[in-house]
Short mmCIF file of C-alpha atoms and ligand atoms in Angstrom, two decimals:
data_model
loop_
_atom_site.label_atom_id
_atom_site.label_comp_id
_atom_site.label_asym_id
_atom_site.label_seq_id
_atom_site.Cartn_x
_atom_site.Cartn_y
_atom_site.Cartn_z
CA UNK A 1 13.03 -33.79 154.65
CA UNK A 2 9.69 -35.43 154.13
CA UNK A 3 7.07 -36.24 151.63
CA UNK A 4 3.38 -36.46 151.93
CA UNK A 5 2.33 -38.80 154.37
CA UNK A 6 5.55 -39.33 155.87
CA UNK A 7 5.17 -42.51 158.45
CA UNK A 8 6.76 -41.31 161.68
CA UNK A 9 9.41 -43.61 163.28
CA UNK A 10 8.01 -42.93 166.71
CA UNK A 11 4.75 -42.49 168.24
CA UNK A 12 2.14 -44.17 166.71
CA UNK A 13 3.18 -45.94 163.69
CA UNK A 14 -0.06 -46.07 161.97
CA UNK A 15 -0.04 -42.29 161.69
CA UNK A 16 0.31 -39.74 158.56
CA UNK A 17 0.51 -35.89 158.68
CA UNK A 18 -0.38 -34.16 155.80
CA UNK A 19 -0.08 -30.73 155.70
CA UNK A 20 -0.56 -27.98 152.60
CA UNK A 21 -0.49 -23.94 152.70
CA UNK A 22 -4.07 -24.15 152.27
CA UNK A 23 -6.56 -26.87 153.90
CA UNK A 24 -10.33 -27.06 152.42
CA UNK A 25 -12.56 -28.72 154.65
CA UNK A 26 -15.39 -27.85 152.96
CA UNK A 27 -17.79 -28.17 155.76
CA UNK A 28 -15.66 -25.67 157.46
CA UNK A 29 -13.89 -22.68 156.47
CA UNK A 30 -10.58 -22.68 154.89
CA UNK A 31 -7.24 -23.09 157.58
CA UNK A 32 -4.14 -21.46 155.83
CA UNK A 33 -1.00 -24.23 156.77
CA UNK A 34 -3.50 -26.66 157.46
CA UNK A 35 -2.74 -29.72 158.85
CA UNK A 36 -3.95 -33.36 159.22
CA UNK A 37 -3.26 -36.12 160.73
CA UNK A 38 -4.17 -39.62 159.43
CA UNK A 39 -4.85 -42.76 161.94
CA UNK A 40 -6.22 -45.79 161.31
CA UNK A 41 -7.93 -44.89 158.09
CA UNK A 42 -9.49 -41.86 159.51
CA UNK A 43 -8.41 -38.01 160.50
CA UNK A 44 -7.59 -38.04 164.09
CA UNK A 45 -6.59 -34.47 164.48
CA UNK A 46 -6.67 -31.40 161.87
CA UNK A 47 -6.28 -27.95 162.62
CA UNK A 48 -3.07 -25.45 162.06
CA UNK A 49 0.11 -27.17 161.00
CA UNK A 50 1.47 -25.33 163.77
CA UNK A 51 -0.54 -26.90 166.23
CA UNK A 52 0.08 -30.76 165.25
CA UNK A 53 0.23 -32.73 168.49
CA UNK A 54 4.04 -32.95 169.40
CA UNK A 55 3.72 -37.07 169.24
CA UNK A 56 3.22 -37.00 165.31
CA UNK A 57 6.36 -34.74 164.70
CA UNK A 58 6.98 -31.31 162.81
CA UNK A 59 4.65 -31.30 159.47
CA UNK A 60 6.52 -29.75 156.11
CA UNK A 61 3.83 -27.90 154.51
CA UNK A 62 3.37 -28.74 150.82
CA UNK A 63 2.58 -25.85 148.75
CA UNK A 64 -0.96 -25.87 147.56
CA UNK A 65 -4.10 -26.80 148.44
CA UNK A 66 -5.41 -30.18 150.90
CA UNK A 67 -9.33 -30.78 149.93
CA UNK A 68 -11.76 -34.08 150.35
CA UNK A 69 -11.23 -36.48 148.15
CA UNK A 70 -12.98 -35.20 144.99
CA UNK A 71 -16.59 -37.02 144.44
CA UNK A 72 -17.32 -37.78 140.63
CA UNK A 73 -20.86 -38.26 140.80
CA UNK A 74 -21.65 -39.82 137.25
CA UNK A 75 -19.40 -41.79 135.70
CA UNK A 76 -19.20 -45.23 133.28
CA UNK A 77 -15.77 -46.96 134.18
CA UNK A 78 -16.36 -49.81 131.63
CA UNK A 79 -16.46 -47.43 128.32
CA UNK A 80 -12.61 -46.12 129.24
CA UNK A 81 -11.43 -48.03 126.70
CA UNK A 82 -13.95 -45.74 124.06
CA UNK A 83 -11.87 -42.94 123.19
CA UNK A 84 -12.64 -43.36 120.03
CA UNK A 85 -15.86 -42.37 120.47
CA UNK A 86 -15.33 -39.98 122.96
CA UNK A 87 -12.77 -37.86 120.76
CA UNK A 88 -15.48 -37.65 117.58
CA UNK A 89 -17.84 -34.66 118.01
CA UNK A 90 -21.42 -35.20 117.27
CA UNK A 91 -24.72 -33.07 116.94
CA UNK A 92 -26.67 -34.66 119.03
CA UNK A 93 -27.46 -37.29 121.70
CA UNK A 94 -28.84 -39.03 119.31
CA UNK A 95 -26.29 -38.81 116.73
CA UNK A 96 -23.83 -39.70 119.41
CA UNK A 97 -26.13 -42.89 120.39
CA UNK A 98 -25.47 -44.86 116.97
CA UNK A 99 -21.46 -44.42 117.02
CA UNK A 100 -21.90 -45.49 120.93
CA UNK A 101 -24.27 -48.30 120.02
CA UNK A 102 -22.11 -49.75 117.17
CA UNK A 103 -18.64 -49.32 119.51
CA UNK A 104 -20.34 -51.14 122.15
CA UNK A 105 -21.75 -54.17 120.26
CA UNK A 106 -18.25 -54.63 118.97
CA UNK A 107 -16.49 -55.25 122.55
CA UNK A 108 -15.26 -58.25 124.34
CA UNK A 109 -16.82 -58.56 127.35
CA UNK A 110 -13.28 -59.60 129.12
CA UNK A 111 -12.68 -56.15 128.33
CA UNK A 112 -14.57 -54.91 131.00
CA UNK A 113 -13.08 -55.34 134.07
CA UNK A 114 -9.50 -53.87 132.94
CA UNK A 115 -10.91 -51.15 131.55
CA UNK A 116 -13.55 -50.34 134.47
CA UNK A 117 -10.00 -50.94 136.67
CA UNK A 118 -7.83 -48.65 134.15
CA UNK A 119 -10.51 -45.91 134.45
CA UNK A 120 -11.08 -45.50 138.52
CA UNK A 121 -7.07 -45.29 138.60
CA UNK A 122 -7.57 -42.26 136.15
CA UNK A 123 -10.28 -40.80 138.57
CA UNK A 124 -7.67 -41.75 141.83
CA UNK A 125 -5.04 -39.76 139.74
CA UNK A 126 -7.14 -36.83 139.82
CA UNK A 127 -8.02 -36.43 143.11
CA UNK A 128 -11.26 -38.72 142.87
CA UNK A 129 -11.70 -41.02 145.89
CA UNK A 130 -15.35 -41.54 145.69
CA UNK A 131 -17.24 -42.67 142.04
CA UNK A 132 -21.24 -43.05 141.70
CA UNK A 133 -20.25 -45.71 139.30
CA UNK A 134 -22.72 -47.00 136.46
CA UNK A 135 -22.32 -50.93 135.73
CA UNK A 136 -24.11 -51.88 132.71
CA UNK A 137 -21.84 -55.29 132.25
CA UNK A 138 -21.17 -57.58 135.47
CA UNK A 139 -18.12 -57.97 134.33
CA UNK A 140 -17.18 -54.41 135.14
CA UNK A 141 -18.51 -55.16 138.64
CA UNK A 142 -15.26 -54.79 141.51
CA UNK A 143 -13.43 -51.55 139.85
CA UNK A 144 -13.59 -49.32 142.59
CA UNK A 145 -12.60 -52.02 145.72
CA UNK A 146 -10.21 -53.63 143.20
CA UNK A 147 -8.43 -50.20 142.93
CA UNK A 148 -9.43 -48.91 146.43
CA UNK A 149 -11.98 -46.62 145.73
CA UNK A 150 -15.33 -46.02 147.44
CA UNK A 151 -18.31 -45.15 146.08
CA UNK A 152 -21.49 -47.18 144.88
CA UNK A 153 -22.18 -48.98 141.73
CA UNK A 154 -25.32 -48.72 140.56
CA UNK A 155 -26.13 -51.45 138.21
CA UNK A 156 -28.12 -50.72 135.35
CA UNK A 157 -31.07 -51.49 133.98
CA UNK A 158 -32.02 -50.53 130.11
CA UNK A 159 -33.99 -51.42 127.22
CA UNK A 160 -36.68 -53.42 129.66
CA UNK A 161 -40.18 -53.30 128.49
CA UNK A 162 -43.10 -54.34 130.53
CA UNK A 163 -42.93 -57.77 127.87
CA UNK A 164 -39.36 -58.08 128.38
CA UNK A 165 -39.58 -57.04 132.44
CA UNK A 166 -41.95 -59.90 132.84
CA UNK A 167 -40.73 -62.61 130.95
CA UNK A 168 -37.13 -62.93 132.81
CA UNK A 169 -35.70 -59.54 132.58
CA UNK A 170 -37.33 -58.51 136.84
CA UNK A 171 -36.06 -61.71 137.83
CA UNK A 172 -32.15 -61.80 136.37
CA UNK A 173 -32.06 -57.69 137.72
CA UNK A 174 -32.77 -59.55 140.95
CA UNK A 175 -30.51 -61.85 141.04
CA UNK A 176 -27.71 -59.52 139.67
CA UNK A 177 -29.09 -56.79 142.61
CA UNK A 178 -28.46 -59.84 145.19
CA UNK A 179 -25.09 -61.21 143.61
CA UNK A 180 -21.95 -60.53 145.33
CA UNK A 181 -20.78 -57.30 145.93
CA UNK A 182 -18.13 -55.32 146.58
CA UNK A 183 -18.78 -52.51 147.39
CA UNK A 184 -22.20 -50.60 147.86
CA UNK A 185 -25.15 -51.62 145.70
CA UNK A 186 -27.60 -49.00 143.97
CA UNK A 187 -29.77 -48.98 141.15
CA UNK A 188 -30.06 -47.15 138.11
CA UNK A 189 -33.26 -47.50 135.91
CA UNK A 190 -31.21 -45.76 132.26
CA UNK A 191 -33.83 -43.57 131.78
CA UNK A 192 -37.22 -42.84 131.43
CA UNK A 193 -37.04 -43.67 127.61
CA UNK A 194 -35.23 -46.31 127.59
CA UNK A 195 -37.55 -48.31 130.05
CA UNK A 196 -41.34 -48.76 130.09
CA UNK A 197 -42.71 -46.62 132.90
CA UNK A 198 -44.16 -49.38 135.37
CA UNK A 199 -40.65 -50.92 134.50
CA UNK A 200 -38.91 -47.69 136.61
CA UNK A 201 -41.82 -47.80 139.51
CA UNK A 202 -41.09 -51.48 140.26
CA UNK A 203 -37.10 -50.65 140.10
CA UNK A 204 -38.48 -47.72 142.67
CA UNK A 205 -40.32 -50.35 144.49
CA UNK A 206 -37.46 -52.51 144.70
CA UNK A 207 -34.64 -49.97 145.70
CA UNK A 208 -37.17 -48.55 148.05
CA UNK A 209 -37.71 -51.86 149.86
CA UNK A 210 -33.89 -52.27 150.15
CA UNK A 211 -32.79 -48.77 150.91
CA UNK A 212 -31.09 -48.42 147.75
CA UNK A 213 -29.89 -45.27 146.10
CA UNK A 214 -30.81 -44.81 142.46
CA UNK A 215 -29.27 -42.77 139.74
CA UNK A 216 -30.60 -42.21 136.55
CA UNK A 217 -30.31 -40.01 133.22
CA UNK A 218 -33.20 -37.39 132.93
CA UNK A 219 -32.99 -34.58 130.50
CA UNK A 220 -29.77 -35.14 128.22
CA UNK A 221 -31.51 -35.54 125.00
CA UNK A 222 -33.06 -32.25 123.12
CA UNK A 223 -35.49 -34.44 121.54
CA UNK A 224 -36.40 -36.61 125.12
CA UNK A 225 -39.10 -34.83 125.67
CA UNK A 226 -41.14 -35.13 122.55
CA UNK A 227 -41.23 -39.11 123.72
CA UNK A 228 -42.85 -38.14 127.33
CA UNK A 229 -45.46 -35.39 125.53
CA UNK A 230 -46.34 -36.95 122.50
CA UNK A 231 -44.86 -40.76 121.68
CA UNK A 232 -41.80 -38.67 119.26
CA UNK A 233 -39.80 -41.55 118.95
CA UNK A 234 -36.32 -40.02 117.65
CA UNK A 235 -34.86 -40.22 121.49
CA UNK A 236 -35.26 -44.47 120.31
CA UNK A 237 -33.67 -44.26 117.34
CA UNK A 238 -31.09 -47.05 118.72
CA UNK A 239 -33.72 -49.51 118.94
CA UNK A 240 -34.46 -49.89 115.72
CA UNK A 241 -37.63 -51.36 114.47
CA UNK A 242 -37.98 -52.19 118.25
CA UNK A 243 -38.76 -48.65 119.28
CA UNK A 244 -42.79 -49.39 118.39
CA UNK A 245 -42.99 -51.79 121.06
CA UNK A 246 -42.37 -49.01 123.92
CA UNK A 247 -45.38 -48.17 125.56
CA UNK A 248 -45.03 -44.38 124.97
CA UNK A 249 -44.65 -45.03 121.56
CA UNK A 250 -47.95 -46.91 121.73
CA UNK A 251 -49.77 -44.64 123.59
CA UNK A 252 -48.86 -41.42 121.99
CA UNK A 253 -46.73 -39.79 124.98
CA UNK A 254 -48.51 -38.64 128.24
CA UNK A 255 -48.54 -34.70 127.44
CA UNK A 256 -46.75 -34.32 130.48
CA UNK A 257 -42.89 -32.62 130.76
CA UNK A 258 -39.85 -34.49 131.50
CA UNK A 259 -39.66 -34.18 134.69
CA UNK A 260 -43.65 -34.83 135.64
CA UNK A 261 -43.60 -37.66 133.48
CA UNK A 262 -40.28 -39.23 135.73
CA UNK A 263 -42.07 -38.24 138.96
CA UNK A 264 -45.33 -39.81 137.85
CA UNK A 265 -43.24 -43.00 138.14
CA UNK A 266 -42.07 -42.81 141.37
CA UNK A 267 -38.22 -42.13 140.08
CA UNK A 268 -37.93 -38.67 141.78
CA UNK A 269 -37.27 -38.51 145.51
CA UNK A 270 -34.56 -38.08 148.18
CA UNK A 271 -32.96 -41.50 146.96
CA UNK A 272 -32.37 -40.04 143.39
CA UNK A 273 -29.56 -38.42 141.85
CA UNK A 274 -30.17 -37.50 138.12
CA UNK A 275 -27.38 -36.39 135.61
CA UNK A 276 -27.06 -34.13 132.82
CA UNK A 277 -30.59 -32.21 133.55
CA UNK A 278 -30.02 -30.09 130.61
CA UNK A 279 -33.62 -29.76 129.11
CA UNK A 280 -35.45 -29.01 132.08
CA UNK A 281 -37.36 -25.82 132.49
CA UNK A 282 -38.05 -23.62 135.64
CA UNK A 283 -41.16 -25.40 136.94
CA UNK A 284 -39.00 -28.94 136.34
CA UNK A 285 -36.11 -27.99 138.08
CA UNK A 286 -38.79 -26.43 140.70
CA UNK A 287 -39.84 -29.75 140.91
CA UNK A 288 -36.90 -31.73 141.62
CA UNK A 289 -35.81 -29.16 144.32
CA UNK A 290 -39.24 -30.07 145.74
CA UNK A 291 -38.60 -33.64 145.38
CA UNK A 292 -35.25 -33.11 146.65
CA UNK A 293 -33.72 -34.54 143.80
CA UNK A 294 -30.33 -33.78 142.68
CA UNK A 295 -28.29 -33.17 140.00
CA UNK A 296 -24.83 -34.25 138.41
CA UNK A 297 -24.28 -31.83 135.69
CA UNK A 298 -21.25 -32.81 133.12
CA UNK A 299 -20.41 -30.38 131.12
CA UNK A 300 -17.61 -31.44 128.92
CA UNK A 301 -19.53 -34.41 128.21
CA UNK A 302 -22.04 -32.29 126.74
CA UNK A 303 -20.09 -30.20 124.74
CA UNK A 304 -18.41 -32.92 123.03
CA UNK A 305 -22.50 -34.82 122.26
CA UNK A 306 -23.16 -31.54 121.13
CA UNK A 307 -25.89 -30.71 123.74
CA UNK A 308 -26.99 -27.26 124.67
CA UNK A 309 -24.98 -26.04 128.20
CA UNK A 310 -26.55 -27.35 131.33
CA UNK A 311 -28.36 -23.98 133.19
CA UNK A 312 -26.00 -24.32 136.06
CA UNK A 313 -26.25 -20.97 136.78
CA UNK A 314 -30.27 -21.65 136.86
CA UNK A 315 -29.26 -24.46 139.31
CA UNK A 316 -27.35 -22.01 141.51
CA UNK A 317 -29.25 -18.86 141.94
CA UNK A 318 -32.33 -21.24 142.63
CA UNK A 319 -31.10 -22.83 145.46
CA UNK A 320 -29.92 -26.37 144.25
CA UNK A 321 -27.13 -28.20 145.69
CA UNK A 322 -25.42 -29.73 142.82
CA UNK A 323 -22.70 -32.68 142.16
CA UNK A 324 -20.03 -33.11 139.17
CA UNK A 325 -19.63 -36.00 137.06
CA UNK A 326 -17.35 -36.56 134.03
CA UNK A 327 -19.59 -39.18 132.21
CA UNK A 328 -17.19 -41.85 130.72
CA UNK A 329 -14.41 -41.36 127.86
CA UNK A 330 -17.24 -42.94 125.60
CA UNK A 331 -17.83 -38.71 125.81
CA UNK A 332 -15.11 -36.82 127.83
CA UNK A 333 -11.81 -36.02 127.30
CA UNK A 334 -10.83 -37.07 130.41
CA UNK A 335 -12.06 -38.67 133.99
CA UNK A 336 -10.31 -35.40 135.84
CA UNK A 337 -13.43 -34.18 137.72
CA UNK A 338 -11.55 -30.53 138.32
CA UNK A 339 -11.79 -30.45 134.42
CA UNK A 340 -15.40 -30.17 134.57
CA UNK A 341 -15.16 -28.48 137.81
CA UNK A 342 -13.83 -25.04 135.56
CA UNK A 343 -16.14 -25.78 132.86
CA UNK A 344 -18.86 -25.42 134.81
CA UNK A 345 -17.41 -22.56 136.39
CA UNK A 346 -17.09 -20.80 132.99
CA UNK A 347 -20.23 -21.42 131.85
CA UNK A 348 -21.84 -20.12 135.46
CA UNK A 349 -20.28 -16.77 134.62
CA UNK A 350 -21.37 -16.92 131.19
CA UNK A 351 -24.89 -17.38 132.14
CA UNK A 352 -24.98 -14.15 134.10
CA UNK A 353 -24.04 -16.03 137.61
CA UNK A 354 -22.68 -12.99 139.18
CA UNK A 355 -22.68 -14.65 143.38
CA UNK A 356 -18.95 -13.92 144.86
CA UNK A 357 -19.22 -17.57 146.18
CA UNK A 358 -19.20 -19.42 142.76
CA UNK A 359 -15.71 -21.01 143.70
CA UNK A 360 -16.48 -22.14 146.85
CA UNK A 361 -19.78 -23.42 145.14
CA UNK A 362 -18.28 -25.29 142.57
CA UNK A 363 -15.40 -27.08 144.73
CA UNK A 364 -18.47 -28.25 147.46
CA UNK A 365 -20.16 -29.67 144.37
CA UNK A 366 -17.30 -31.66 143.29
CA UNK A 367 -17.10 -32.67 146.51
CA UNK A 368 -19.80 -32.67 149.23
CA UNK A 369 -22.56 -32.31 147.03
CA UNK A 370 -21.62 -35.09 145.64
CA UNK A 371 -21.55 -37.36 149.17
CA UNK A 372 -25.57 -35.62 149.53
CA UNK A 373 -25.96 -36.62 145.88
CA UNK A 374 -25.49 -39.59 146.69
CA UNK A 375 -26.49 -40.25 150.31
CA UNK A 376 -23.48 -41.03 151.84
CA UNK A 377 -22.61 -39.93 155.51
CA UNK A 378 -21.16 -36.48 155.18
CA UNK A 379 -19.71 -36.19 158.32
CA UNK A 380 -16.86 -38.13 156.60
CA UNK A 381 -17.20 -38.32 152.67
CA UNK A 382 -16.89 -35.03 150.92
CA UNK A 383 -15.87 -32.79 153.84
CA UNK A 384 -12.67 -33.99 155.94
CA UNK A 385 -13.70 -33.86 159.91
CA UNK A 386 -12.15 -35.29 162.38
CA UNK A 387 -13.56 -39.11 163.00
CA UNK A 388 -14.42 -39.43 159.23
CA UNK A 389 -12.65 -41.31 156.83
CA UNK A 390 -9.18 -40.23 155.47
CA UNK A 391 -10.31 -39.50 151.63
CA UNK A 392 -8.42 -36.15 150.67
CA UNK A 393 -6.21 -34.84 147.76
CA UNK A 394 -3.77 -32.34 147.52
CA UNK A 395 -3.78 -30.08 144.39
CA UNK A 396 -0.33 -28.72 143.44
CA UNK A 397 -1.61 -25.19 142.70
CA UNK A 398 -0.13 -21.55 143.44
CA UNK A 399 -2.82 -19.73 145.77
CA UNK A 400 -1.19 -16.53 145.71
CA UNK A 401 -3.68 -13.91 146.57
CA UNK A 402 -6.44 -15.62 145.93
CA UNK A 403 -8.75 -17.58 147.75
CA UNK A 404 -7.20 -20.97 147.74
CA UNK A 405 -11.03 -22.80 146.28
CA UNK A 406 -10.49 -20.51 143.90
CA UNK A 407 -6.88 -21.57 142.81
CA UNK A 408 -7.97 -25.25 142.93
CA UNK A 409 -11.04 -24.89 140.76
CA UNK A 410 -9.53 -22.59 138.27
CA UNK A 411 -5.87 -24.69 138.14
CA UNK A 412 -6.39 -27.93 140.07
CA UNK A 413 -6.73 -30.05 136.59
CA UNK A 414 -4.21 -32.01 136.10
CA UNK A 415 -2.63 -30.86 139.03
CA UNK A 416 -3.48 -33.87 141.60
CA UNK A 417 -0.31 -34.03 143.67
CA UNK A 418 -1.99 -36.94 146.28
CA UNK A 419 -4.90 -38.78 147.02
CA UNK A 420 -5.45 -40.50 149.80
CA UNK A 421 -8.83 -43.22 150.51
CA UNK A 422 -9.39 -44.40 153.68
CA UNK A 423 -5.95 -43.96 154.83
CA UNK A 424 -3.97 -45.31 151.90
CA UNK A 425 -2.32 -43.27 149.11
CA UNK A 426 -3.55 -44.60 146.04
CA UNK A 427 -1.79 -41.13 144.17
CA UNK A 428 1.70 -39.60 144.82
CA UNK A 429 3.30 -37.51 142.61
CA UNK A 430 3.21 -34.55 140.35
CA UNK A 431 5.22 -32.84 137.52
CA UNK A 432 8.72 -33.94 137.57
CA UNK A 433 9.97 -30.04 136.84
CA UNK A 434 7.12 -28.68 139.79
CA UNK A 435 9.06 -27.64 143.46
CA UNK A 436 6.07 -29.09 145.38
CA UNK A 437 7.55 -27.68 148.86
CA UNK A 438 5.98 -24.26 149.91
CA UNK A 439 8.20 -22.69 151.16
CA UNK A 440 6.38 -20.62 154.18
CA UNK A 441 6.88 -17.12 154.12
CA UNK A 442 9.02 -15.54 156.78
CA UNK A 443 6.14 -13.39 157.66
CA UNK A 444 3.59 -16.28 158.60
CA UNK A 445 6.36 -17.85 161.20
CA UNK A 446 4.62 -17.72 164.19
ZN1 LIG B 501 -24.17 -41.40 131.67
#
């Protein structure tokens, strides 16, 4: 009778009712046959499918499970086209570094763009509707409004020393910072290795003065730290003979942890998200909470780098709110955010997480924590209320008995029926052999 979103011939033409056996909020709990209704771009009603306002028609209630639109909070669109690299498995950050470094000096640059493009349609497949999207190349500037995602990019800055800052590299940031832009601008200083430290407290000074959000990599390297404590240069093996002219090569480290040494620059704060935050120990991650700095963990990304596992169930019991990211296909198998979403939920329970809320956990990082990650209003972005945006997805998942944040972070991989941003599907469709109607049992007829 009706597929999802079905346009209503009368009443208000601009509206869409979407309706699923189960409907996530997030921000609120869980409505079984759950309903919303789309106007304009945003939800103008949502509630029991039931209950839908007589003007906007009977709903058909798909079977599964209605949730934000997922929020990947760490990705690379521009490496999609790296599978290569991203299907090798490596020891090491490091080890991983040189195959990235030699892929990456070996592409056209007006390969960018398609493949930036090509990679937020993979995220919009999966549910994604909102990216924290690192731009290293200006070419690969415009995927997400191209595509008709939201999100920011966060252009990059790398390899800057206070030499190299001074003599052009502070002024062409700038004017790349002040370009055009299509969607919202942040900044991400690499990380604190790969830049010289007053290089990161004038990109501080700069976001700061702008209101900028800044995202940055702290903690993904086993060796990282030896750089911050004692000058160990093996995190700068990619730089060659160039790695002397670092200033915490020259100096011998600081003798300071990771996570003092970043703060010491002015990079943590409320405006910072950080991913990976693998090597961190209890008085670092103590330290971020304190700064209220967040992190996107990325656990497949890991694996395949050959990291240790993120403490994500350190993260949890501790009180952090936490994001998801997949990292880029330079190091994932995939951009489907759920993916990572079960991995992390795996790894929780193997590291003695034992809290009967894990599920619901896990889906609010993939989703709202991800919107606080990354300051966005969250009124609207990862949590559907009525006046926010329309971002959601529909996972085509059997709840059965269990808690339906459960089904969709256990199953929801590969399972993104619909995704809708601002309004618009950008994602409609699932397995051709799947019955995607729920069929409501007699029991629940009210
Ligand atoms: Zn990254």
């Amino acid at each position: 009778m009706t597929s999802d979103g079905q346009r209503r011939g009368e009443g208000d033409l601009t509206a869409a009712v979407y309706a699923a056996e189960w409907l996530v909020p997030v921000s609120a709990p869980p409505i079984q046959h759950g309903a919303v209704v789309v106007q304009e771009g945003c939800i103008a009603w949502m509630g029991r499918a039931a209950d839908v306002p007589a003007e906007f028609g009977v709903p058909v209630i798909e079977r599964g499970v209605i949730v934000p639109g997922l929020v990947n909070a760490h990705t690379h669109l521009q490496y999609t086209g790296f599978l290569d690299v991203g299907a090798q498995r490596y020891d090491g950050f490091e080890h991983w570094s040189d195959v990235f470094g030699e892929a990456y000096d070996a592409v056209d640059p007006a390969s960018w763009a398609p493949a930036a493009r090509r990679g937020a349609r993979m995220g919009l497949q999966s549910g994604t509707t909102v990216f924290a999207e690192i731009v290293t190349d200006h070419p690969a500037r415009g995927a997400l409004a191209e595509t008709g995602a939201g999100g920011i990019e966060y252009l990059e800055s790398i390899a800057e020393r206070n030499d190299t800052w001074a003599a052009g590299g502070r002024d062409g940031f700038l004017a790349w910072l002040e370009g055009p832009a299509s969607v919202r601008v942040g900044i991400s200083p690499h990380a604190p290795y790969s830049l010289d430290g007053s290089v990161i407290t004038d990109l501080m000074r700069i976001a700061a003065e702008r209101g900028l959000r800044v995202h940055s990599h702290l903690g993904e390297s086993a060796v990282e730290a030896d750089l911050y404590r004692h000058g160990d240069d093996r995190v700068l093996g990619p730089y060659g003979d160039l790695r002397d002219e670092f200033e915490l090569v020259r100096i011998g480290g600081t003798g300071v942890a990771t996570a003092e040494y970043a703060d010491g620059l002015g990079l943590l704060g409320p405006a910072t998200h950080v991913a990976h935050a693998i090597y961190l120990d209890r008085a670092e991650r103590d330290l971020l909470r304190a700064r209220d700095t967040q992190v996107a963990l990325c656990p497949r990304s890991n694996a395949v780098i050959g990291l240790d596992d993120a403490p994500v169930a350190a993260y949890l019991t501790e009180g952090h709110e936490i994001s998801v990211g997949t990292d880029s296909l330079a190091s994932s198998p995939s951009l489907d955010l759920m993916a990572d979403v079960r991995e992390l939920t795996r790894l929780a329970r193997a590291q003695g997480y034992r809290g009967d809320d894990l599920h619901e956990r896990m889906l609010r990082a993939a989703t709202l924590g991800g919107a606080i990650a990354m300051g966005l209003d969250t009124s609207g972005y990862g949590a559907l209320a009525v006046g926010g945006p329309a971002d959601l997805a529909r996972f085509d998942v059997v709840v059965g008995e269990r808690d339906p944040r459960e089904a969709v972070v256990v199953d929801g991989a590969g399972r993104c029926a619909l995704t809708v941003c601002a309004g618009i599907v950008r994602h409609s469709g699932s397995r051709p052999d799947a019955d995607r109607t729920y069929r409501r049992p007699a029991a629940a007829r009210g």
